[in-house]
Short mmCIF file of C-alpha atoms (C1' of nucleotides) in Angstrom, two decimals:
data_model
loop_
_atom_site.label_atom_id
_atom_site.label_comp_id
_atom_site.label_asym_id
_atom_site.label_seq_id
_atom_site.Cartn_x
_atom_site.Cartn_y
_atom_site.Cartn_z
CA UNK A 11 0.32 -0.09 0.09
CA UNK A 12 2.46 2.48 1.18
CA UNK A 13 3.53 5.29 0.07
CA UNK A 14 4.17 8.70 1.43
CA UNK A 15 0.19 9.18 1.29
CA UNK A 16 -0.39 6.35 2.85
CA UNK A 17 2.61 6.54 5.79
CA UNK A 18 1.00 9.68 6.60
CA UNK A 19 -2.56 8.41 6.85
CA UNK A 20 -1.56 5.69 8.88
CA UNK A 21 0.77 7.55 11.17
CA UNK A 22 -2.67 10.22 11.73
CA UNK A 23 -4.95 6.65 12.71
CA UNK A 24 -2.27 5.73 15.07
CA UNK A 25 -1.63 8.78 17.09
CA UNK A 26 -4.46 8.44 19.18
CA UNK A 27 -3.51 5.03 20.76
CA UNK A 28 0.44 5.95 20.58
CA UNK A 29 1.48 9.76 21.04
CA UNK A 30 2.04 10.20 25.23
CA UNK A 31 0.93 5.87 25.72
CA UNK A 32 3.42 3.82 27.65
CA UNK A 33 4.26 0.39 26.43
CA UNK A 34 2.56 -2.80 28.00
CA UNK A 35 3.95 -5.58 25.59
CA UNK A 36 5.34 -6.35 22.63
CA UNK A 37 4.77 -9.96 20.91
CA UNK A 38 6.80 -10.73 18.00
CA UNK A 39 5.53 -13.63 15.78
CA UNK A 40 7.74 -13.33 13.43
CA UNK A 41 11.54 -11.56 13.06
CA UNK A 42 12.19 -12.14 9.41
CA UNK A 43 11.30 -9.36 8.13
CA UNK A 44 13.82 -6.90 5.81
CA UNK A 45 16.18 -7.53 8.42
CA UNK A 46 16.22 -9.34 11.55
CA UNK A 47 13.27 -7.95 13.90
CA UNK A 48 15.40 -7.41 16.99
CA UNK A 49 14.80 -9.97 19.65
CA UNK A 50 14.84 -8.01 22.59
CA UNK A 51 12.34 -5.35 21.11
CA UNK A 52 9.75 -6.40 24.23
CA UNK A 53 12.60 -5.54 27.39
CA UNK A 54 13.76 -2.52 24.80
CA UNK A 55 10.23 -0.92 24.64
CA UNK A 56 7.56 -2.23 27.09
CA UNK A 57 6.97 0.08 30.22
CA UNK A 58 8.71 3.02 27.95
CA UNK A 59 6.33 6.17 26.99
CA UNK A 60 5.91 6.72 23.29
CA UNK A 61 5.70 10.46 23.10
CA UNK A 62 5.95 11.34 19.67
CA UNK A 63 5.13 9.67 16.30
CA UNK A 64 6.45 11.28 13.60
CA UNK A 65 7.19 10.42 9.60
CA UNK A 66 10.46 10.47 7.25
CA UNK A 67 9.60 9.62 4.09
CA UNK A 68 7.88 6.24 3.95
CA UNK A 69 9.38 5.54 7.80
CA UNK A 70 7.52 5.53 10.73
CA UNK A 71 9.42 7.25 13.80
CA UNK A 72 8.02 6.04 17.40
CA UNK A 73 9.95 8.65 19.83
CA UNK A 74 11.35 7.27 23.00
CA UNK A 75 13.07 8.59 25.73
CA UNK A 76 15.85 6.60 25.15
CA UNK A 77 15.79 5.91 21.60
CA UNK A 78 13.78 5.40 18.76
CA UNK A 79 11.52 2.75 17.02
CA UNK A 80 11.50 3.29 13.17
CA UNK A 81 9.33 0.86 11.11
CA UNK A 82 8.94 0.55 7.33
CA UNK A 83 5.91 -0.65 5.24
CA UNK A 84 7.75 -2.48 2.54
CA UNK A 85 5.35 -3.10 -0.12
CA UNK A 86 3.00 -4.73 1.55
CA UNK A 87 3.00 -3.67 5.16
CA UNK A 88 -0.05 -2.46 7.81
CA UNK A 89 -0.54 -1.09 11.36
CA UNK A 90 -4.04 -1.67 12.51
CA UNK A 91 -5.10 -0.54 15.58
CA UNK A 92 -7.77 -1.91 17.86
CA UNK A 93 -8.93 -0.10 21.36
CA UNK A 94 -8.71 -2.27 24.08
CA UNK A 95 -7.97 -5.52 24.19
CA UNK A 96 -11.22 -6.10 21.34
CA UNK A 97 -8.28 -6.95 18.78
CA UNK A 98 -8.66 -10.77 16.97
CA UNK A 99 -6.74 -13.54 17.11
CA UNK A 100 -3.86 -12.87 15.15
CA UNK A 101 -3.95 -14.54 11.27
CA UNK A 102 -1.04 -15.24 8.75
CA UNK A 103 1.04 -12.53 8.43
CA UNK A 104 0.59 -10.62 11.41
CA UNK A 105 3.87 -10.39 12.71
CA UNK A 106 4.15 -8.25 15.29
CA UNK A 107 1.80 -6.88 18.06
CA UNK A 108 2.40 -3.67 20.16
CA UNK A 109 0.10 -3.36 23.06
CA UNK A 110 0.31 0.15 24.09
CA UNK A 111 -2.18 1.50 27.09
CA UNK A 112 -4.08 3.58 24.07
CA UNK A 113 -4.89 0.38 21.73
CA UNK A 114 -3.76 -2.68 20.35
CA UNK A 115 -1.28 -2.00 17.32
CA UNK A 116 -0.82 -4.90 14.56
CA UNK A 117 1.61 -4.77 12.18
CA UNK A 118 0.64 -7.75 9.23
CA UNK A 119 3.02 -7.70 5.68
CA UNK A 120 2.67 -10.87 3.68
CA UNK A 121 5.47 -9.87 1.60
CA UNK A 122 7.95 -9.00 4.65
CA UNK A 123 10.16 -6.57 2.88
CA UNK A 124 8.75 -3.93 5.80
CA UNK A 125 11.24 -3.23 8.57
CA UNK A 126 11.06 -2.30 12.43
CA UNK A 127 14.19 -1.46 14.19
CA UNK A 128 15.31 0.38 17.21
CA UNK A 129 17.79 2.66 17.46
CA UNK A 130 19.06 3.38 20.88
CA UNK A 131 19.42 6.90 21.81
CA UNK A 132 23.06 5.91 22.91
CA UNK A 133 23.90 5.05 19.30
CA UNK A 134 23.77 8.63 18.26
CA UNK A 135 21.35 11.53 16.45
CA UNK A 136 19.25 9.62 14.30
CA UNK A 137 19.12 11.10 11.16
CA UNK A 138 22.55 9.85 11.37
CA UNK A 139 21.21 6.61 11.20
CA UNK A 140 22.41 4.26 7.91
CA UNK A 141 18.49 4.26 6.86
CA UNK A 142 17.69 8.17 7.15
CA UNK A 143 20.93 9.61 6.56
CA UNK A 144 20.71 9.71 2.28
CA UNK A 145 17.21 10.55 2.43
CA UNK A 146 16.19 13.77 0.22
CA UNK A 147 13.75 16.37 1.79
CA UNK A 148 10.35 16.05 2.31
CA UNK A 149 8.05 17.25 -0.29
CA UNK A 150 6.15 19.51 2.46
CA UNK A 151 9.59 20.77 3.51
CA UNK A 152 8.85 25.06 3.15
CA UNK A 153 12.19 24.57 1.78
CA UNK A 154 10.93 22.36 -1.11
CA UNK A 155 10.26 23.68 -4.43
CA UNK A 156 11.79 23.70 -8.36
CA UNK A 157 15.02 25.17 -6.60
CA UNK A 158 15.82 22.08 -4.56
CA UNK A 159 14.70 19.61 -7.87
CA UNK A 160 16.66 21.69 -10.42
CA UNK A 161 19.75 21.28 -8.30
CA UNK A 162 19.30 17.71 -7.48
CA UNK A 163 18.88 16.53 -10.70
CA UNK A 164 21.66 18.42 -12.15
CA UNK A 165 24.45 16.28 -13.75
CA UNK A 166 21.62 13.00 -13.53
CA UNK A 167 21.54 10.92 -16.73
CA UNK A 168 18.53 8.94 -15.64
CA UNK A 169 14.86 9.29 -16.04
CA UNK A 170 13.34 12.57 -14.27
CA UNK A 171 10.79 9.62 -13.73
CA UNK A 172 13.77 7.00 -12.27
CA UNK A 173 14.56 10.36 -9.97
CA UNK A 174 11.76 10.74 -8.29
CA UNK A 175 11.45 7.55 -7.38
CA UNK A 176 15.32 7.06 -5.83
CA UNK A 177 14.31 9.69 -3.43
CA UNK A 178 17.81 11.46 -3.30
CA UNK A 179 16.53 14.20 -4.26
CA UNK A 180 12.68 14.33 -2.00
CA UNK A 181 11.09 11.60 -0.53
CA UNK A 182 7.63 9.69 -0.52
CA UNK A 183 7.12 9.79 -4.22
CA UNK A 184 6.23 5.76 -5.12
CA UNK A 185 5.35 4.52 -8.02
CA UNK A 186 2.28 5.42 -8.61
CA UNK A 187 2.59 9.17 -7.42
CA UNK A 188 5.61 9.55 -9.51
CA UNK A 189 3.77 8.38 -12.72
CA UNK A 190 0.68 10.73 -10.75
CA UNK A 191 2.81 13.79 -10.52
CA UNK A 192 4.84 14.16 -13.60
CA UNK A 193 0.85 13.90 -15.44
CA UNK A 194 0.22 16.64 -14.09
CA UNK A 195 2.95 18.41 -14.96
CA UNK A 196 2.73 17.42 -18.38
CA UNK A 197 6.37 16.45 -18.06
CA UNK A 198 7.54 12.69 -20.35
CA UNK A 199 9.01 10.72 -17.61
CA UNK A 200 11.43 9.36 -20.19
CA UNK A 201 13.26 12.97 -19.86
CA UNK A 202 16.50 12.40 -18.83
CA UNK A 203 16.82 14.50 -15.00
CA UNK A 204 19.54 16.72 -16.14
CA UNK A 205 17.18 17.99 -19.08
CA UNK A 206 14.40 19.68 -16.65
CA UNK A 207 14.76 23.42 -16.67
CA UNK A 208 14.26 25.87 -13.37
CA UNK A 209 10.75 26.37 -14.90
CA UNK A 210 9.70 22.55 -15.79
CA UNK A 211 11.03 21.75 -12.39
CA UNK A 212 9.36 24.55 -10.73
CA UNK A 213 5.70 22.57 -11.84
CA UNK A 214 7.24 18.94 -11.62
CA UNK A 215 7.92 20.56 -7.44
CA UNK A 216 4.52 21.73 -6.81
CA UNK A 217 2.64 18.65 -9.46
CA UNK A 218 4.83 16.68 -6.27
CA UNK A 219 3.47 18.38 -3.83
CA UNK A 220 -0.16 18.71 -4.89
CA UNK A 221 -0.59 14.92 -6.02
CA UNK A 222 0.66 13.79 -2.30
CA UNK A 223 -1.82 16.62 -0.68
CA UNK A 224 -5.17 15.35 -2.53
CA UNK A 225 -3.75 12.04 -1.76
CA UNK A 226 -3.75 11.89 1.94
CA UNK A 227 -6.59 14.06 1.75
CA UNK A 228 -8.63 11.51 0.24
CA UNK A 229 -6.76 8.65 2.16
CA UNK A 230 -7.97 10.33 5.22
CA UNK A 231 -11.04 9.67 3.82
CA UNK A 232 -11.12 6.40 1.93
CA UNK A 233 -8.47 5.02 4.55
CA UNK A 234 -10.41 5.84 7.07
CA UNK A 235 -11.07 2.29 8.49
CA UNK A 236 -8.56 1.04 6.56
CA UNK A 237 -6.22 1.21 9.78
CA UNK A 238 -8.53 0.49 12.33
CA UNK A 239 -11.18 -1.89 11.26
CA UNK A 240 -11.16 -2.23 7.84
CA UNK A 241 -8.55 -4.94 7.49
CA UNK A 242 -6.95 -5.22 3.60
CA UNK A 243 -9.42 -4.09 1.73
CA UNK A 244 -8.75 -0.84 2.02
CA UNK A 245 -6.34 1.00 -0.08
CA UNK A 246 -7.08 2.19 -3.53
CA UNK A 247 -6.09 5.61 -5.41
CA UNK A 248 -9.41 7.30 -6.06
CA UNK A 249 -8.92 8.86 -9.57
CA UNK A 250 -5.39 8.35 -10.71
CA UNK A 251 -5.20 9.86 -14.40
CA UNK A 252 -2.76 8.02 -15.98
CA UNK A 253 -1.63 4.76 -12.87
CA UNK A 254 -2.72 1.23 -14.06
CA UNK A 255 -5.07 3.07 -17.02
CA UNK A 256 -2.84 1.47 -19.97
CA UNK A 257 -4.99 1.93 -23.17
CA UNK A 258 -7.81 3.82 -21.89
CA UNK A 259 -8.37 7.70 -22.95
CA UNK A 260 -6.50 10.35 -20.95
CA UNK A 261 -8.97 12.33 -18.83
CA UNK A 262 -7.39 15.45 -20.32
CA UNK A 263 -7.28 15.13 -24.46
CA UNK A 264 -8.74 11.17 -25.01
CA UNK A 265 -5.77 9.33 -26.06
CA UNK A 266 -4.44 6.46 -24.85
CA UNK A 267 -2.28 6.21 -21.86
CA UNK A 268 0.60 4.25 -22.73
CA UNK A 269 2.26 2.47 -20.32
CA UNK A 270 6.24 1.63 -20.67
CA UNK A 271 9.06 -0.08 -18.36
CA UNK A 272 11.50 1.77 -16.52
CA UNK A 273 13.87 0.49 -14.36
CA UNK A 274 11.97 -2.52 -14.07
CA UNK A 275 8.42 -0.59 -12.89
CA UNK A 276 5.51 0.52 -14.51
CA UNK A 277 5.68 3.96 -15.44
CA UNK A 278 1.70 5.42 -17.00
CA UNK A 279 1.93 8.57 -18.92
CA UNK A 280 0.26 10.39 -21.91
CA UNK A 281 1.65 10.80 -25.19
CA UNK A 282 -0.10 13.64 -26.22
CA UNK A 283 -0.57 16.03 -22.98
CA UNK A 284 3.35 14.61 -21.69
CA UNK A 285 5.65 16.41 -24.69
CA UNK A 286 7.89 18.62 -22.26
"C1'" DA B 13 4.39 -17.00 -15.67
"C1'" DG B 14 4.44 -12.25 -14.97
"C1'" DC B 15 2.93 -8.83 -12.70
"C1'" DT B 16 2.42 -5.67 -7.76
"C1'" DG B 17 2.85 -0.18 -3.25
"C1'" DG B 18 10.02 -0.07 -1.86
"C1'" DT B 19 14.92 0.19 -1.73
"C1'" DC B 20 19.20 -1.71 -0.40
"C1'" DC B 21 23.59 -4.04 -1.82
"C1'" DT B 22 26.57 -5.00 -5.13
"C1'" DG B 23 29.36 -4.80 -8.77
"C1'" DA B 24 30.33 -2.02 -13.38
"C1'" DT B 25 31.32 2.58 -15.04
"C1'" DG B 26 33.05 7.35 -16.02
"C1'" DG B 27 34.84 11.86 -14.03
"C1'" DC B 28 38.22 14.41 -11.88
"C1'" DT C 14 46.24 4.91 -9.86
"C1'" DG C 15 42.79 6.07 -6.45
"C1'" DC C 16 38.52 7.85 -4.96
"C1'" DC C 17 34.43 9.45 -6.10
"C1'" DA C 18 29.31 9.03 -7.56
"C1'" DT C 19 26.21 7.07 -10.50
"C1'" DC C 20 23.46 3.52 -12.84
"C1'" DA C 21 21.82 -1.13 -13.84
"C1'" DG C 22 20.06 -5.59 -12.12
"C1'" DG C 23 19.51 -8.51 -8.55
"C1'" DA C 24 17.66 -9.68 -4.31
"C1'" DC C 25 14.52 -9.76 -0.84
"C1'" DC C 26 8.88 -12.39 -0.41
"C1'" DA C 27 3.66 -13.95 -1.31
"C1'" DG C 28 -0.90 -13.25 -4.01
"C1'" DC C 29 -2.99 -12.49 -7.42
#
DNA sequence: AGCTGGTCCTGATGGC
DNA sequence: TGCCATCAGGACCAGC
């Protein structure tokens, strides 16, 4: 499910059960995620209070006094929350339960590309954690804009689609929203990143922010109970302009949407609208 | 069999 | 020659 909007929607849904609440117990049923879940996670967290639940890119960061729990949903992960002890028995792929005073949080992740890691404060500043250190700018950072995109794409031979996806310039843009943002900006996804001038960078930066903002807003309604109750069915993007619409008429001009493969991932675009 | 929401890692290449 | 940054491809998995 998770690109930035899904992670952000998840964060907001979990907030009341997490922030300011104390961990009662942790039950790890499957340690083999992308990296092994720490064996001592339960000892590490039990009895401790989570002060804040933050997001960096697609990572969720659970801030404790003595360190930070880092979670990532990979391709197929989701957190769900139940109040009190109302949670049903865990099912296949329900790998971790974190019981807090605010409710039970359950991590499900069939493909196990997700991660759950502990970063102790004594190990150094969180920003220097290997997974976080080289991340690009947050798309909603007030400093983010065309200039950041322009600077970041200088000298880059890869396509603009892949540059967006790489997360070194700006984080949070996954495969769906990369296509959607490029459509909105009217930019051809195959264009080498270094060929973008300041004007197109400005358009694209704005498009990235718009697409993500809209997805969060829409997710807020369509995903409301995806985290709390409804389960796995939750995520779908309302009204994708191009994503998974190969052959369907462009909503702007009617030209059939085209699908290509870049870096082994599908890209969708309108060959007529995206000529910039 | 071939596709799917992510991203780290490795090894090859190219610039200074 | 050495040290970078960049780039392509592979890897990790289950489900449809």
